[in-house]
XYZ file of C-alpha atoms in Angstrom:
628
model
C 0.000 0.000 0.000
C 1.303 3.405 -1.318
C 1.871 6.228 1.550
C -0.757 7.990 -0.678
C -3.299 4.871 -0.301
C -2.912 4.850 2.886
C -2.589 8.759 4.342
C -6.512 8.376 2.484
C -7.551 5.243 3.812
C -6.778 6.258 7.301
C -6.819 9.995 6.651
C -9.441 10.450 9.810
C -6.580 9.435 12.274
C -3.590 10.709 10.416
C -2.017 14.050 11.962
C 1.163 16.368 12.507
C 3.475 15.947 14.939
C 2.119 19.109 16.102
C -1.179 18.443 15.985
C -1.072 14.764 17.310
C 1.562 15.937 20.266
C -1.646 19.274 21.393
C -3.781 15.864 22.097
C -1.820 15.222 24.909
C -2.809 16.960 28.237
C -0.955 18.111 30.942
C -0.243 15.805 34.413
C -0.516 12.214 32.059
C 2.163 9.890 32.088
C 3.686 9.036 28.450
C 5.137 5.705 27.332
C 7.798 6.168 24.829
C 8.980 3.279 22.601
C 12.611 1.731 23.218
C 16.357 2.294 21.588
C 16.385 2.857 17.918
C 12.456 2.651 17.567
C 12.138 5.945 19.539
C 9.992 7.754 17.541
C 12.572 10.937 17.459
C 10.147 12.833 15.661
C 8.082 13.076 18.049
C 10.281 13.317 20.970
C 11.661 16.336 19.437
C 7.729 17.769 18.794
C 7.238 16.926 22.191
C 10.069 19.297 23.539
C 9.605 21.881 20.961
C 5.681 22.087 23.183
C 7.374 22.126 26.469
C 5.333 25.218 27.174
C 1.767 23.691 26.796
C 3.142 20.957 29.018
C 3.519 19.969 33.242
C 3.987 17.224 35.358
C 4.390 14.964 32.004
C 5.643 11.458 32.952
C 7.782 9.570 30.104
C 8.362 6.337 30.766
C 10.705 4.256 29.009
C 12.906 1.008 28.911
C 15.875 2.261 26.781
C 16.590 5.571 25.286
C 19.763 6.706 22.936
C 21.066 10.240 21.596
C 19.423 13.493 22.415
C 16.512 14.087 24.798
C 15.181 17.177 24.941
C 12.918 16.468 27.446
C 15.305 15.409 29.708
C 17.280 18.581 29.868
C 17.263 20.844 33.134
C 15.196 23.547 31.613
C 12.243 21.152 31.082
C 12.255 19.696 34.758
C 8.690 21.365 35.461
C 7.536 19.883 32.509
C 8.856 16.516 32.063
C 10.432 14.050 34.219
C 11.438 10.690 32.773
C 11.209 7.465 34.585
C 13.317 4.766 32.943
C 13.683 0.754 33.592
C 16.974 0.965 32.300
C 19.447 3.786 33.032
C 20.636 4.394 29.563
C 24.585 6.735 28.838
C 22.189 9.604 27.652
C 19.550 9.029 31.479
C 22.261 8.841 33.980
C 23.182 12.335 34.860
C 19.357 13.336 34.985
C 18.856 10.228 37.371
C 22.237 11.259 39.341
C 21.020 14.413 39.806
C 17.486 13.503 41.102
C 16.084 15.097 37.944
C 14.553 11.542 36.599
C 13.514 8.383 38.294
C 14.695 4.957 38.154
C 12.173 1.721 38.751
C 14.067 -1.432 39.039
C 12.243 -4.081 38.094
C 13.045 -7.120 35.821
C 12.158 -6.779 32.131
C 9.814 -9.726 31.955
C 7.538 -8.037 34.655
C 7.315 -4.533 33.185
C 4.269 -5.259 30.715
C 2.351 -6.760 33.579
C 2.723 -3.454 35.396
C 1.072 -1.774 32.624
C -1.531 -4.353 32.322
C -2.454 -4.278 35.921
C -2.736 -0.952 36.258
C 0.229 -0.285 38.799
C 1.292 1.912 36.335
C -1.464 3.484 33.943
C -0.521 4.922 30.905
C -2.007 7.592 29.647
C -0.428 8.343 25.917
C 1.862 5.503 24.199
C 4.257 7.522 21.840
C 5.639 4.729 19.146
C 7.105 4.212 15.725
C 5.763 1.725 13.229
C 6.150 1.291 9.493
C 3.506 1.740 7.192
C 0.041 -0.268 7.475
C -0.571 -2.739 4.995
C -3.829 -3.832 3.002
C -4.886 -5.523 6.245
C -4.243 -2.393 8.125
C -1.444 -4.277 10.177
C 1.773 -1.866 10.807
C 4.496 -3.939 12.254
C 6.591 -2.587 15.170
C 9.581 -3.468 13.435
C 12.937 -3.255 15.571
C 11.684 -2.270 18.802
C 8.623 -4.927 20.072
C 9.798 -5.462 23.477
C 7.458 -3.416 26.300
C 6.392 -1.375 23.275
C 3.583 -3.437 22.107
C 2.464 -4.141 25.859
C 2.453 0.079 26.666
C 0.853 0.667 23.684
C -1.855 -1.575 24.018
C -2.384 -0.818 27.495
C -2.621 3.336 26.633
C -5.564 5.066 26.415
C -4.048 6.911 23.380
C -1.575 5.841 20.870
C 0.712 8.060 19.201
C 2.405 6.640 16.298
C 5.018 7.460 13.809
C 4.725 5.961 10.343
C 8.268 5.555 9.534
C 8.807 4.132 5.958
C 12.291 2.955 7.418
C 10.998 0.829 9.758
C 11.624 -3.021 8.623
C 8.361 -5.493 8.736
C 9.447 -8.075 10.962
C 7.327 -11.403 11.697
C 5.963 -12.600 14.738
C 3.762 -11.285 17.610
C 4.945 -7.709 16.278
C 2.289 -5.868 14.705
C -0.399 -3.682 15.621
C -3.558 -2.892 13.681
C -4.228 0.319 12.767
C -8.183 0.153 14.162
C -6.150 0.198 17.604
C -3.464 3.184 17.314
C -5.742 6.868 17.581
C -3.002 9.160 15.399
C -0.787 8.305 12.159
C 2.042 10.700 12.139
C 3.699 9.733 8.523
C 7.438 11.284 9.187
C 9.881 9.129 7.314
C 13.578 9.557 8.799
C 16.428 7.316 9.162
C 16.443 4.749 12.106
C 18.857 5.558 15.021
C 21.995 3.403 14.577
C 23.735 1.791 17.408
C 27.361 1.494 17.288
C 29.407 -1.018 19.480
C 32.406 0.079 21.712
C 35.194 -1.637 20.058
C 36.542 -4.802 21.081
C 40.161 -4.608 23.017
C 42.479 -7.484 24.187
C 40.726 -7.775 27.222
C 37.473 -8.108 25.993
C 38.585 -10.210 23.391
C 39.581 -12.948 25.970
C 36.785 -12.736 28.247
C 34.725 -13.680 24.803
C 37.544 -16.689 24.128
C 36.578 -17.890 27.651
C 32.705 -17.486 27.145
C 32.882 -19.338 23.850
C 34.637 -22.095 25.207
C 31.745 -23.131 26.913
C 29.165 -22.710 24.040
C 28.564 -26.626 22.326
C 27.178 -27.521 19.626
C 23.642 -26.858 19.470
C 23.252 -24.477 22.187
C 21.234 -21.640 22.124
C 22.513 -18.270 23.435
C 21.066 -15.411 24.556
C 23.806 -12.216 23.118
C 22.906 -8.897 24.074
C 24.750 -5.781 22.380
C 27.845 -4.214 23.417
C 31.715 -4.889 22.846
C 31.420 -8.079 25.021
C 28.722 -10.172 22.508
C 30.763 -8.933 19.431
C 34.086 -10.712 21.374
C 31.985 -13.826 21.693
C 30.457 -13.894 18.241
C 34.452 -13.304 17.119
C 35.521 -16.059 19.283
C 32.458 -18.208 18.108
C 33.772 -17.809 14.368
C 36.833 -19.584 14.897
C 36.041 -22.204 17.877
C 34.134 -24.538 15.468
C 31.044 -24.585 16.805
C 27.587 -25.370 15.060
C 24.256 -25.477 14.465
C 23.770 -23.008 17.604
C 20.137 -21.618 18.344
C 19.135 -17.524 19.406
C 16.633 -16.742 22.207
C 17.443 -13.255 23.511
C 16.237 -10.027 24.433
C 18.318 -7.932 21.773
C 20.985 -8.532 19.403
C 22.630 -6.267 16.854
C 25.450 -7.096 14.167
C 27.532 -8.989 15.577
C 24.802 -11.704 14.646
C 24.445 -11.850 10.641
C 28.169 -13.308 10.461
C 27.578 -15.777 12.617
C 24.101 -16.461 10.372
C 25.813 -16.466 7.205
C 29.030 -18.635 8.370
C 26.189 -21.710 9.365
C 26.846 -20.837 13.010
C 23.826 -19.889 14.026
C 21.460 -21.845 11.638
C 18.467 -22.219 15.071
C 17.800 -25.962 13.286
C 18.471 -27.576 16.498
C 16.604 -25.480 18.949
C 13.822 -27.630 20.910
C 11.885 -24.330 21.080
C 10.796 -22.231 17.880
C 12.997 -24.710 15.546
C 14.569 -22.788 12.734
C 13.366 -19.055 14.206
C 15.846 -16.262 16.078
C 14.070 -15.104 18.841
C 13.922 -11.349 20.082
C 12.108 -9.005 21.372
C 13.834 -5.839 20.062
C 17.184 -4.718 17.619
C 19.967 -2.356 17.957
C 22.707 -1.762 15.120
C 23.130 -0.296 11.880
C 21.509 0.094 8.923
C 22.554 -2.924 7.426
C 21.040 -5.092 10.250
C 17.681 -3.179 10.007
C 17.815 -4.024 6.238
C 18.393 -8.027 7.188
C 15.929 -8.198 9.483
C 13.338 -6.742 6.974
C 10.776 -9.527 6.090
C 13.089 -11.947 6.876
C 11.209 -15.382 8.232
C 14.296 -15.989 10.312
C 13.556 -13.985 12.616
C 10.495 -13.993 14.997
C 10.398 -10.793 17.331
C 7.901 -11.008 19.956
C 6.816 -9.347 23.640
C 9.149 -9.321 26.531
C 6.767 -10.636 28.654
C 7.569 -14.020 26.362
C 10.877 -13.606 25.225
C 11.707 -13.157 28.621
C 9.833 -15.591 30.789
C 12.413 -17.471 32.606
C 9.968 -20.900 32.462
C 9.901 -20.237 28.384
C 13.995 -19.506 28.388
C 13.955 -23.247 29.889
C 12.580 -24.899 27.613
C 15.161 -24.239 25.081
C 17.742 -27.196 25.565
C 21.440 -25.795 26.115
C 20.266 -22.139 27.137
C 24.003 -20.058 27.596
C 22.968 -16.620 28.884
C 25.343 -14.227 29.095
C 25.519 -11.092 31.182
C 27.646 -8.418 32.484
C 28.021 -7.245 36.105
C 30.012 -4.165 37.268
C 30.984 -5.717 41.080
C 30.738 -9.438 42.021
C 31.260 -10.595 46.081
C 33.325 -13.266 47.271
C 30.123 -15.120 48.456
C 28.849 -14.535 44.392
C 26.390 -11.547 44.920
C 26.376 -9.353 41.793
C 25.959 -5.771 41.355
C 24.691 -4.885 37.787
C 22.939 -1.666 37.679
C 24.741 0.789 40.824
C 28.045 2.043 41.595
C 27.897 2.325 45.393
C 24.707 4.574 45.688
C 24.960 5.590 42.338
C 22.857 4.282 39.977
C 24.300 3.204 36.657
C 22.226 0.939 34.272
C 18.898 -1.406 35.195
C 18.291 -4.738 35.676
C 16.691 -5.481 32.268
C 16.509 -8.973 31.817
C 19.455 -10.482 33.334
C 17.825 -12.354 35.866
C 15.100 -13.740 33.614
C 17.605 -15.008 31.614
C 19.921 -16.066 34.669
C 16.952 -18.304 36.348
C 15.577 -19.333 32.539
C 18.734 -20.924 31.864
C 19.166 -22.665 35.108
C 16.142 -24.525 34.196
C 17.325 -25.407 30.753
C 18.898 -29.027 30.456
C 22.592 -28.467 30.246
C 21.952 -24.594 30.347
C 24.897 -22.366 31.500
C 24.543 -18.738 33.142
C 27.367 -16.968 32.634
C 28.295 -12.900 34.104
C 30.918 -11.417 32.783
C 33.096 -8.394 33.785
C 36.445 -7.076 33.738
C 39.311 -7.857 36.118
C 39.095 -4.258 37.629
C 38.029 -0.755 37.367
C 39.283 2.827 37.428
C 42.106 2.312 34.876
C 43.379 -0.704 36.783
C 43.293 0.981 40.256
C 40.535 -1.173 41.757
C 39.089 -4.615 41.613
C 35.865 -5.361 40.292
C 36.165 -8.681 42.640
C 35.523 -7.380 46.287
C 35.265 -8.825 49.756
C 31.925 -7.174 50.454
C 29.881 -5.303 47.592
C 30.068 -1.429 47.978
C 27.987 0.794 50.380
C 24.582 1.130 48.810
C 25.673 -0.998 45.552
C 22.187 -3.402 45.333
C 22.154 -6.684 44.537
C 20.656 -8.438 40.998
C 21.851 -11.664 40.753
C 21.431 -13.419 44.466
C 24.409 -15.985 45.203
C 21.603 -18.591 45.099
C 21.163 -17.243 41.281
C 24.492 -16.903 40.334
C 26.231 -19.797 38.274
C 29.473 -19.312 36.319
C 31.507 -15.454 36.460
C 34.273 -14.630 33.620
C 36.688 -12.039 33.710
C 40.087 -11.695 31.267
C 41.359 -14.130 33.973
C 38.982 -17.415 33.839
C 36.251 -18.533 35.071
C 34.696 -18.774 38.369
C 32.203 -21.777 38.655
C 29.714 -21.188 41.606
C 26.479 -23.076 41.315
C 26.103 -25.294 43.862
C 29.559 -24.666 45.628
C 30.589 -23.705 49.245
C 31.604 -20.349 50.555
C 34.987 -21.683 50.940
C 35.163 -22.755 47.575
C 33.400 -19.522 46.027
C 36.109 -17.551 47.672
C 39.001 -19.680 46.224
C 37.135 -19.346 43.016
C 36.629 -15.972 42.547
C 40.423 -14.908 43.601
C 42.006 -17.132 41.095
C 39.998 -15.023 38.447
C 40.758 -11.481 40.074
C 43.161 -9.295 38.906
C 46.809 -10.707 40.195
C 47.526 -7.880 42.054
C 44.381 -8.105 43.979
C 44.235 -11.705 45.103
C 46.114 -12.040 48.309
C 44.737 -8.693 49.723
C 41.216 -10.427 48.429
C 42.447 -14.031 50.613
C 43.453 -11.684 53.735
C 40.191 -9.985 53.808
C 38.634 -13.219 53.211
C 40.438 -14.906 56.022
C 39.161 -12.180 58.381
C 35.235 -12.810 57.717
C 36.722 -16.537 58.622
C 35.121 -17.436 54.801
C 38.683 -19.681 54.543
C 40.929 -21.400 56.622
C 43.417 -18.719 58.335
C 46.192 -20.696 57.069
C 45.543 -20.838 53.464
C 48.619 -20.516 51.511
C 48.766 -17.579 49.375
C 48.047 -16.972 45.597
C 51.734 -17.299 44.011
C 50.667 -17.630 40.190
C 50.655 -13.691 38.433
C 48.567 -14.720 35.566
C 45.835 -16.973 34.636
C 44.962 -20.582 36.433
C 43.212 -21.112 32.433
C 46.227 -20.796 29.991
C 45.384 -22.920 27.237
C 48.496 -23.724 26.273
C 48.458 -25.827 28.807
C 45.273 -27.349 28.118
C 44.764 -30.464 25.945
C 42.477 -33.761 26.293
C 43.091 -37.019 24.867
C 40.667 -40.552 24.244
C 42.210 -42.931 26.634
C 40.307 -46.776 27.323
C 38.690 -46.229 30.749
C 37.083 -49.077 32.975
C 33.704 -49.006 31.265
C 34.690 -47.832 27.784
C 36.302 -44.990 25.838
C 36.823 -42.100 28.172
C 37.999 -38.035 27.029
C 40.180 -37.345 29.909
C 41.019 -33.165 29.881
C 44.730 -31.914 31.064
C 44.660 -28.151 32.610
C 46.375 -26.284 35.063
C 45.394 -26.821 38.893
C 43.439 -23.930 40.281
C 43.211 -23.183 44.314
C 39.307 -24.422 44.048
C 40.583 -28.282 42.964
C 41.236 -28.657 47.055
C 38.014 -30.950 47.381
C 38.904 -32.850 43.929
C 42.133 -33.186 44.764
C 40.896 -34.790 48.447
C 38.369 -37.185 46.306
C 41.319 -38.443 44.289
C 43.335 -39.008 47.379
C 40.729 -40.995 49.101
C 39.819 -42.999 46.075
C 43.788 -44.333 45.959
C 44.627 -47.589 47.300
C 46.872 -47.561 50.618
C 50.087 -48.733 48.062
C 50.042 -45.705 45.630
C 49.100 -43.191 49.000
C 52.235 -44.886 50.552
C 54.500 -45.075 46.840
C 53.395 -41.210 46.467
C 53.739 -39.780 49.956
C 56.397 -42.345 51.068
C 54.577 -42.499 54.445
C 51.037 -44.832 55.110
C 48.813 -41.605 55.508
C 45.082 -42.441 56.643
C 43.859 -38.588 56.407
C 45.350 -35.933 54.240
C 46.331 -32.591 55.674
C 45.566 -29.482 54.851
C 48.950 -28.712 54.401
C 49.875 -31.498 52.186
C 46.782 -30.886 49.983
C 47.848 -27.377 49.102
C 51.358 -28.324 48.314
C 49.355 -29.205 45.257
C 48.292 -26.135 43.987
C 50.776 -24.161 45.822
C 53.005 -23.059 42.433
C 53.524 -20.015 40.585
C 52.404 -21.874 37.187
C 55.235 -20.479 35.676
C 58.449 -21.685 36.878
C 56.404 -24.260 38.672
C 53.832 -26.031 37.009
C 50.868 -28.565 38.508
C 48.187 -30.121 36.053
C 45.447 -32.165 36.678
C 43.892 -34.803 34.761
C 40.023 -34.288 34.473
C 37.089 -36.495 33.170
C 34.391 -33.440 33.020
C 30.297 -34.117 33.725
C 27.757 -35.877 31.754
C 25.067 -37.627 31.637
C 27.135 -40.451 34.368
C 29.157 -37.467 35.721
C 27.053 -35.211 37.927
C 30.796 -33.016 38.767
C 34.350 -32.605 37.115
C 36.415 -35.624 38.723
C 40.404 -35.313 38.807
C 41.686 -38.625 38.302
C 45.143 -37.482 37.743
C 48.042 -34.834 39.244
C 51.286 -34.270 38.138
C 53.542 -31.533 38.700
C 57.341 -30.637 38.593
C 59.557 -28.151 40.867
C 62.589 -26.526 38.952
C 65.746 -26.837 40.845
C 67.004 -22.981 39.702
C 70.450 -23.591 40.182
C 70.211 -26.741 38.320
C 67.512 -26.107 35.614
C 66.413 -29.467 36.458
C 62.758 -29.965 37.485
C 62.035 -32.616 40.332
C 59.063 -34.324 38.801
C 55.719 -36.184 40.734
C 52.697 -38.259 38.910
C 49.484 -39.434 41.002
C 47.047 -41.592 38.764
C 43.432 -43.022 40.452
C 44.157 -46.742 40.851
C 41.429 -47.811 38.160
C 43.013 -45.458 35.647
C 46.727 -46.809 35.929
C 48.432 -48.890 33.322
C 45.913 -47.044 30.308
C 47.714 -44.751 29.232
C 47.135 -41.481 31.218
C 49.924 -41.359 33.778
C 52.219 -41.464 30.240
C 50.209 -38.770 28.341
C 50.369 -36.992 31.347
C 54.084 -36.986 32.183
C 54.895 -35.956 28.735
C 52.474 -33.433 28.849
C 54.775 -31.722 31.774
C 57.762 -32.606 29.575
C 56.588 -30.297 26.501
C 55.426 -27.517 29.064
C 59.226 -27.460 30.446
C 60.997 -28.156 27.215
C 59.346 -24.820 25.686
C 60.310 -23.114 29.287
C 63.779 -24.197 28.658
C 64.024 -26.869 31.731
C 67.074 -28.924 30.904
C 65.868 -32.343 32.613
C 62.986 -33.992 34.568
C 64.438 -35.523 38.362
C 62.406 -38.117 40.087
C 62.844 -39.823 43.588
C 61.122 -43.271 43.722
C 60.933 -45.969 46.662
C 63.052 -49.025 45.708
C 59.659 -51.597 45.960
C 57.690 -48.757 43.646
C 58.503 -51.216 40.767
C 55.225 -50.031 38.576
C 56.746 -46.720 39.112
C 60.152 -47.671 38.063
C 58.965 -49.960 35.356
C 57.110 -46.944 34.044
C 60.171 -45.223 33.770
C 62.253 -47.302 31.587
C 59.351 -47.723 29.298
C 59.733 -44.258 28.383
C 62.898 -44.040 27.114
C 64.107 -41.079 28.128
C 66.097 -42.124 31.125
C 69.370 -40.916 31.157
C 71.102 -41.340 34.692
C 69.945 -43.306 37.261
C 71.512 -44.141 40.939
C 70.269 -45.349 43.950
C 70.474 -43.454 47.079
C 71.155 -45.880 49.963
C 70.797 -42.601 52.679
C 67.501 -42.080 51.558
C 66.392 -45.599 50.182
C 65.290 -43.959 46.979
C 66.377 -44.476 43.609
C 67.295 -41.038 41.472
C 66.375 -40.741 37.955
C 67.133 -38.363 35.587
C 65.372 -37.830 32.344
C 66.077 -36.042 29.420
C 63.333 -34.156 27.293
């Protein structure tokens, strides 16, 4: 239908901005639609009749670029009340000037619904009807569709730019009361751009993504890292069920990424409630049976997010607790951006089978100067994720695995992936709210416990069939594993190992484990991860060496579960250790074995490598040296 056909059709309802924006009376609280389907048109109509307004409420999820209305000069007039605290909100809501309600995105159309919150005018942006009279809501469907139809007036601007999209995202004209045709470009959303760190906090987040997953994205520099990351890890047939997305999503379309023929919910469909990007993306998403955007109140119903198999949200946070409270939307008292639907998504996949929620965050703040990792959350900083929410947390650093877990183990957790500078004053601090034993050994390693360089896995013939066992760097939060293995050895290997018949295993002993820089030092762990038999991670293997610095030689140790010896795993695992040292420039692997260790010393020989070997009647110990 031409603009012509239609301006005709409908010309009892169609107005100008001027006109449509006089219907509005003074004292009524205005809905405005969200990010780049404000209708800017009439936001700027609406300031430019400041003076026939007072005591206007807008109300909004998500704003971007100028608002007039939100200026100082106009605070008898207007005062905004957003759910999200967007860059262009924050000063006005800092300055007591605007209002924020927190509330979780999934909830906010049922406020309108109910009544809590009347609204009185619904100002939105739709493209043009078609023969049916249907306009389609385009980019922005989210609480738009829910304020609108809850408003005793609706305000719309036709915007020939607009895209049609499909799904529950259109809107008959019968039930908007004014047609403002005002065609303009759509406001584009541009990314911050993706740095180092970022960059590896998205290597991290895709490491966890599996084949046929479906992920919830978001916008921002952090979903374009994991979309990068995504490109390369090999990953397929992956699913989308989020709030928003923007650009960073057509690659991933057009590589066969994301191809949503897997998903157990909505097969073949990308689901969203609302878009945010460039031109290019509101072009793609044009008509495009792909894509399905419908309500918040659906897209983000935590019981809906769960039945997609696989759900990996992903979230930021801008201050986590060592117990795993986060802090998403306050600095201190300050408030900074919303909940929005973080927890919807956190709780929705919680519920999924195999779902993952994951927060993400940087190391620290302020240029470096603080960490984002604290011992208590700041004075007046609220909380949005409980600890009995919270699941996995990423920064640059690794990841900190919490669901499920013990204080204790939270703690441990969440140092390893703080900022090295930070950790010990975090484990002091921690030691003094008694949340860890006071004589935990400090953190000695100044980078990451998640290197993967030192990471591999390898098929090895377990005790029921064909087992992946995985080969990574012991973290501080192994402790318990690393007590499981111990107590699942028989009293021979405890007494080959140890060289004394231990019955417990002391605290002291256990963190000699993990008590290594993981640089000169290394310690690695062999790992069978969960499945369907495996309700946890399980180490069934330790090795480590010690480099002698005035020899370059590295005193060497292996510990392999009893039912796993002899297959394989205590040689993959030793020459694992060897390749780490060879590329640090160690010059030779040392070990010390008891004379009647004869698996030990038969293991030896078999590799090949010996090349000096002595025994020590003192210390009834035979000496090996290998060479790598």
């Amino acid at each position: 239908m031409t603009k012509q056909d239609w301006t005709e059709k409908y010309s009892k309802k169609v107005l100008t901005a001027r006109k449509a924006i006089r219907k509005i009376r003074r004292g009524t609280r205005i809905f405005l639609g969200t990010g780049c389907g404000v209708p800017y048109h009439l936001v700027q109509e609406l300031a430019n009749h400041a003076d026939q307004m007072a005591d206007n409420e807008i109300v909004h999820l998500l704003t971007l670029g100028d608002t007039p209305s939100a200026d100082p000069q106009f605070q008898t007039q207007f005062r905004h009340n957003s759910f999200f605290i967007s860059e262009n909100m924050r000063e006005a809501v800092t300055e007591g000037r605007a209002d924020y309600t927190p509330i979780m995105l999934s909830d906010i159309p049922r406020l309108f619904r109910s009544g809590k919150m009347p609204v009185d005018v619904a100002m939105i942006q739709v493209s043009p009807p078609d023969e049916h009279g249907y306009c389609s809501l385009g980019i922005s469907v989210d609480i738009t569709k829910s304020g609108a139809e809850s408003a005793d007036i609706v305000i719309a601007q036709v915007n020939e730019r607009m895209p049609i999209t499909l799904g529950d995202s259109f809107m008959n004209v019968r039930d908007i009361d004014y047609l403002v045709p005002f065609t303009e470009p759509l406001r584009e959303f541009q990314a911050a751009e993706v740095d180092e760190t970022i960059d590896l906090i998205g290597s991290y987040v895709a490491r966890l993504i599996e084949n046929e997953s479906t992920l919830e994205l978001g916008i921002g520099a952090l979903p374009q890292a994991v979309c990068n990351n995504l490109m390369e890890s090999g990953v397929r047939d992956l699913g989308i069920h989020t709030e928003m997305f923007s650009d960073s999503l057509i690659p991933l379309i057009e590589e066969g990424v994301v191809t949503c023929k897997k998903k157990t919910l909505h097969r073949g469909k990308v689901i969203a409630s609302f878009a945010m990007g460039s031109e290019k993306l509101y072009d793609y998403v044009h008509d495009n049976p792909l894509f399905e955007f419908r309500p918040s109140e659906y897209v983000n119903d935590p019981y809906i997010i769960g039945e997609n198999n696989k759900m990996v949200a992903i979230n930021s946070a801008l201050e986590v607790d060592l117990t795993g409270q986060v802090c998403a939307d306050s600095i201190g008292h300050k408030f900074y951006s919303g909940i929005g639907g973080q927890v919807d998504f956190i709780r929705g996949a919680s519920r999924s089978p195999d779902g993952k929620a994951i927060i993400c965050m940087q190391s620290t703040a302020m240029n470096g100067k603080i960490s984002r990792i604290v011992p208590r959350l700041s004075e007046g900083a609220g909380v949005v994720t409980t600890r009995g929410d919270v699941d996995i947390i990423i920064t640059e650093f690794g990841l900190a695995s919490l669901h499920g877990k013990t204080i204790r183990e939270r703690v441990l957790s969440l140092i390893a992936i703080a900022h090295p500078k930070f950790r010990n004053e975090l484990l002091e601090a921690a030691k003094a709210m008694k949340y860890v034993h006071e004589d935990q050994v400090p953190f000695l390693s100044q980078g990451t416990y998640f290197a993967s360089e030192y990471e591999t896995q390898e098929t090895f013939k377990g005790p029921d069939g064909p087992i992946t066992v995985h080969f990574r760097l012991i973290r501080p939060d192994d402790t318990d594993r690393i007590k499981e293995l111990f107590y699942d050895l028989s009293e021979e290997s405890i007494f080959f190992r140890f060289l004394t018949p231990l019955r417990s295993l002391r605290r002291q002993t256990l963190q000699e484990f993990y008590n290594v820089d993981q640089d000169r030092d290394i310690s690695i762990v062999a790992v069978i991860k969960p499945d369907e038999e495996e309700e946890a991670e399980r180490i069934i293997g330790a090795g480590r060496y010690l480099l002698n610095r005035s020899t370059n030689e590295a005193e060497f140790a292996l510990l392999v579960q009893d039912e796993y010896q002899g297959r394989g795993v205590g040689t993959f695992l030793l020459n694992h250790l060897m390749r780490i040292a060879k590329s640090k420039g160690v010059e030779a692997f040392v070990a010390y074995v008891h004379p009647r260790n004869q698996p030990m010393i038969r293991f030896l020989h078999k590799t090949g490598k010996i090349i000096e070997s002595r025994l020590s009647m003192a210390d009834e110990e035979y000496v090996f040296k290998l060479n790598l």
